[in-house]
Amino acid sequence: MPGEPQDDCLFCKIVEGHVPATIVRETQTTVAFRDINPQAPTHVLVIPRAHYENVAALAAADPDLAADVLREAKAVADEDKLESYRVVFNTGPGAGQTVFHVHAHVLGGRGMQWPPG
Ligand code: AMP
Ligand code: ZN
């Protein structure tokens, strides 16, 4: 069922507290935690508690929940006093997605290049 926890999903396990993470914010619908392999001084992942494979599936199934994730991305940036930051949803293996539970990367605290790699 879309949105249901998946036994083999690392981020569902973080939501359930079965895998440790450095959690920075929690709401009824989302969890934000530090990336284990940070690519910038601020590198936080914001996920919905519900399991969706990627941002396209999330936005199609539950636009309000997609908005919750974006609102929390801003809250993370505000907490770290970031004026400029990047929000990234890698979508599909060819774009670098490795964990198939939708997550917003919130990256900031250093200069950034465009286009990304
Ligand atoms: P992506 O490649 O866009 O799917 O991003 C997955 C991200 O999850 C990577 O940046 C990883 O460093 C991060 N990651 C993997 N395992 C963990 C973990 N146990 N706790 C926190 N972040 C993780
Ligand atoms: Zn999941």
GROMACS .gro file of C-alpha atoms and ligand atoms in nm:
model
  141
    1MET     CA    1   0.000   0.000   0.000
    2PRO     CA    2   0.137   0.349  -0.082
    3GLY     CA    3   0.245   0.528   0.235
    4GLU     CA    4   0.273   0.208   0.441
    5PRO     CA    5   0.605   0.127   0.617
    6GLN     CA    6   0.836  -0.103   0.421
    7ASP     CA    7   1.030  -0.372   0.609
    8ASP     CA    8   1.341  -0.331   0.395
    9CYS     CA    9   1.352   0.052   0.405
   10LEU     CA   10   1.634   0.221   0.599
   11PHE     CA   11   1.444   0.548   0.642
   12CYS     CA   12   1.127   0.372   0.764
   13LYS     CA   13   1.354   0.216   1.027
   14ILE     CA   14   1.479   0.562   1.127
   15VAL     CA   15   1.116   0.683   1.154
   16GLU     CA   16   1.037   0.383   1.375
   17GLY     CA   17   1.347   0.440   1.592
   18HIS     CA   18   1.499   0.104   1.493
   19VAL     CA   19   1.805   0.268   1.331
   20PRO     CA   20   1.973   0.558   1.514
   21ALA     CA   21   1.995   0.902   1.356
   22THR     CA   22   2.082   1.253   1.467
   23ILE     CA   23   1.733   1.398   1.454
   24VAL     CA   24   1.713   1.777   1.431
   25ARG     CA   25   1.337   1.828   1.392
   26GLU     CA   26   1.022   1.618   1.412
   27THR     CA   27   0.659   1.691   1.330
   28GLN     CA   28   0.353   1.469   1.324
   29THR     CA   29   0.419   1.396   0.958
   30THR     CA   30   0.796   1.443   0.904
   31VAL     CA   31   1.140   1.371   1.049
   32ALA     CA   32   1.459   1.569   0.977
   33PHE     CA   33   1.800   1.420   1.056
   34ARG     CA   34   2.165   1.480   0.970
   35ASP     CA   35   2.305   1.301   0.668
   36ILE     CA   36   2.557   1.036   0.775
   37ASN     CA   37   2.796   1.148   0.497
   38PRO     CA   38   2.756   1.527   0.493
   39GLN     CA   39   2.841   1.714   0.174
   40ALA     CA   40   2.816   2.061   0.331
   41PRO     CA   41   2.830   2.212   0.684
   42THR     CA   42   2.452   2.178   0.693
   43HIS     CA   43   2.333   1.856   0.531
   44VAL     CA   44   1.999   1.746   0.668
   45LEU     CA   45   1.750   1.502   0.519
   46VAL     CA   46   1.378   1.576   0.558
   47ILE     CA   47   1.148   1.278   0.509
   48PRO     CA   48   0.778   1.212   0.547
   49ARG     CA   49   0.701   0.949   0.808
   50ALA     CA   50   0.496   0.772   0.542
   51HIS     CA   51   0.688   0.571   0.283
   52TYR     CA   52   0.684   0.696  -0.076
   53GLU     CA   53   0.955   0.595  -0.319
   54ASN     CA   54   1.035   0.941  -0.453
   55VAL     CA   55   0.907   1.297  -0.470
   56ALA     CA   56   0.695   1.226  -0.777
   57ALA     CA   57   0.507   0.946  -0.599
   58LEU     CA   58   0.468   1.164  -0.289
   59ALA     CA   59   0.337   1.467  -0.478
   60ALA     CA   60   0.089   1.254  -0.674
   61ALA     CA   61  -0.043   1.069  -0.368
   62ASP     CA   62  -0.038   1.339  -0.100
   63PRO     CA   63   0.038   1.699  -0.203
   64ASP     CA   64  -0.024   1.827   0.151
   65LEU     CA   65   0.244   1.593   0.282
   66ALA     CA   66   0.481   1.710   0.007
   67ALA     CA   67   0.417   2.065   0.130
   68ASP     CA   68   0.497   1.955   0.487
   69VAL     CA   69   0.837   1.829   0.368
   70LEU     CA   70   0.910   2.161   0.193
   71ARG     CA   71   0.800   2.360   0.498
   72GLU     CA   72   1.035   2.157   0.715
   73ALA     CA   73   1.321   2.211   0.469
   74LYS     CA   74   1.277   2.585   0.526
   75ALA     CA   75   1.259   2.533   0.903
   76VAL     CA   76   1.591   2.344   0.895
   77ALA     CA   77   1.749   2.628   0.695
   78ASP     CA   78   1.608   2.885   0.938
   79GLU     CA   79   1.742   2.693   1.240
   80ASP     CA   80   2.090   2.693   1.088
   81LYS     CA   81   2.048   3.061   0.987
   82LEU     CA   82   2.110   2.984   0.621
   83GLU     CA   83   2.033   3.273   0.386
   84SER     CA   84   2.118   3.060   0.083
   85TYR     CA   85   2.077   2.689   0.063
   86ARG     CA   86   1.990   2.410  -0.177
   87VAL     CA   87   1.699   2.166  -0.155
   88VAL     CA   88   1.752   1.852  -0.367
   89PHE     CA   89   1.531   1.552  -0.437
   90ASN     CA   90   1.738   1.297  -0.625
   91THR     CA   91   1.475   1.105  -0.818
   92GLY     CA   92   1.575   0.772  -0.971
   93PRO     CA   93   1.909   0.589  -0.973
   94GLY     CA   94   2.037   0.787  -1.272
   95ALA     CA   95   2.005   1.106  -1.067
   96GLY     CA   96   2.190   0.955  -0.771
   97GLN     CA   97   1.898   0.830  -0.561
   98THR     CA   98   2.022   0.545  -0.341
   99VAL     CA   99   1.753   0.532  -0.070
  100PHE     CA  100   1.405   0.484  -0.210
  101HIS     CA  101   1.211   0.661   0.064
  102VAL     CA  102   1.163   1.019  -0.053
  103HIS     CA  103   1.397   1.269   0.115
  104ALA     CA  104   1.479   1.634   0.066
  105HIS     CA  105   1.848   1.709   0.103
  106VAL     CA  106   1.889   2.051   0.267
  107LEU     CA  107   2.244   2.168   0.196
  108GLY     CA  108   2.408   2.492   0.301
  109GLY     CA  109   2.686   2.670   0.482
  110ARG     CA  110   2.928   2.682   0.191
  111GLY     CA  111   2.939   2.823  -0.160
  112MET     CA  112   2.780   2.608  -0.431
  113GLN     CA  113   2.834   2.559  -0.801
  114TRP     CA  114   2.583   2.535  -1.083
  115PRO     CA  115   2.527   2.311  -1.273
  116PRO     CA  116   2.552   2.032  -1.014
  117GLY     CA  117   2.743   1.716  -1.102
  118AMP     P1  118   2.022   0.977  -0.211
  118AMP     O1  119   2.154   0.930  -0.270
  118AMP     O2  120   1.970   1.104  -0.269
  118AMP     O3  121   1.920   0.864  -0.213
  118AMP     O4  122   2.052   1.013  -0.060
  118AMP     C1  123   2.063   0.917   0.041
  118AMP     C2  124   2.139   0.984   0.151
  118AMP     O5  125   2.119   0.910   0.269
  118AMP     C3  126   2.291   0.991   0.128
  118AMP     O6  127   2.332   1.127   0.128
  118AMP     C4  128   2.349   0.913   0.245
  118AMP     O7  129   2.469   0.968   0.294
  118AMP     C5  130   2.236   0.919   0.346
  118AMP     N1  131   2.233   0.811   0.442
  118AMP     C6  132   2.246   0.677   0.418
  118AMP     N2  133   2.231   0.608   0.533
  118AMP     C7  134   2.208   0.700   0.631
  118AMP     C8  135   2.185   0.691   0.772
  118AMP     N3  136   2.183   0.572   0.836
  118AMP     N4  137   2.165   0.805   0.842
  118AMP     C9  138   2.167   0.923   0.778
  118AMP     N5  139   2.187   0.939   0.646
  118AMP    C10  140   2.208   0.829   0.573
  119ZN      ZN  141   1.052   0.392   0.388
   0.00000   0.00000   0.00000
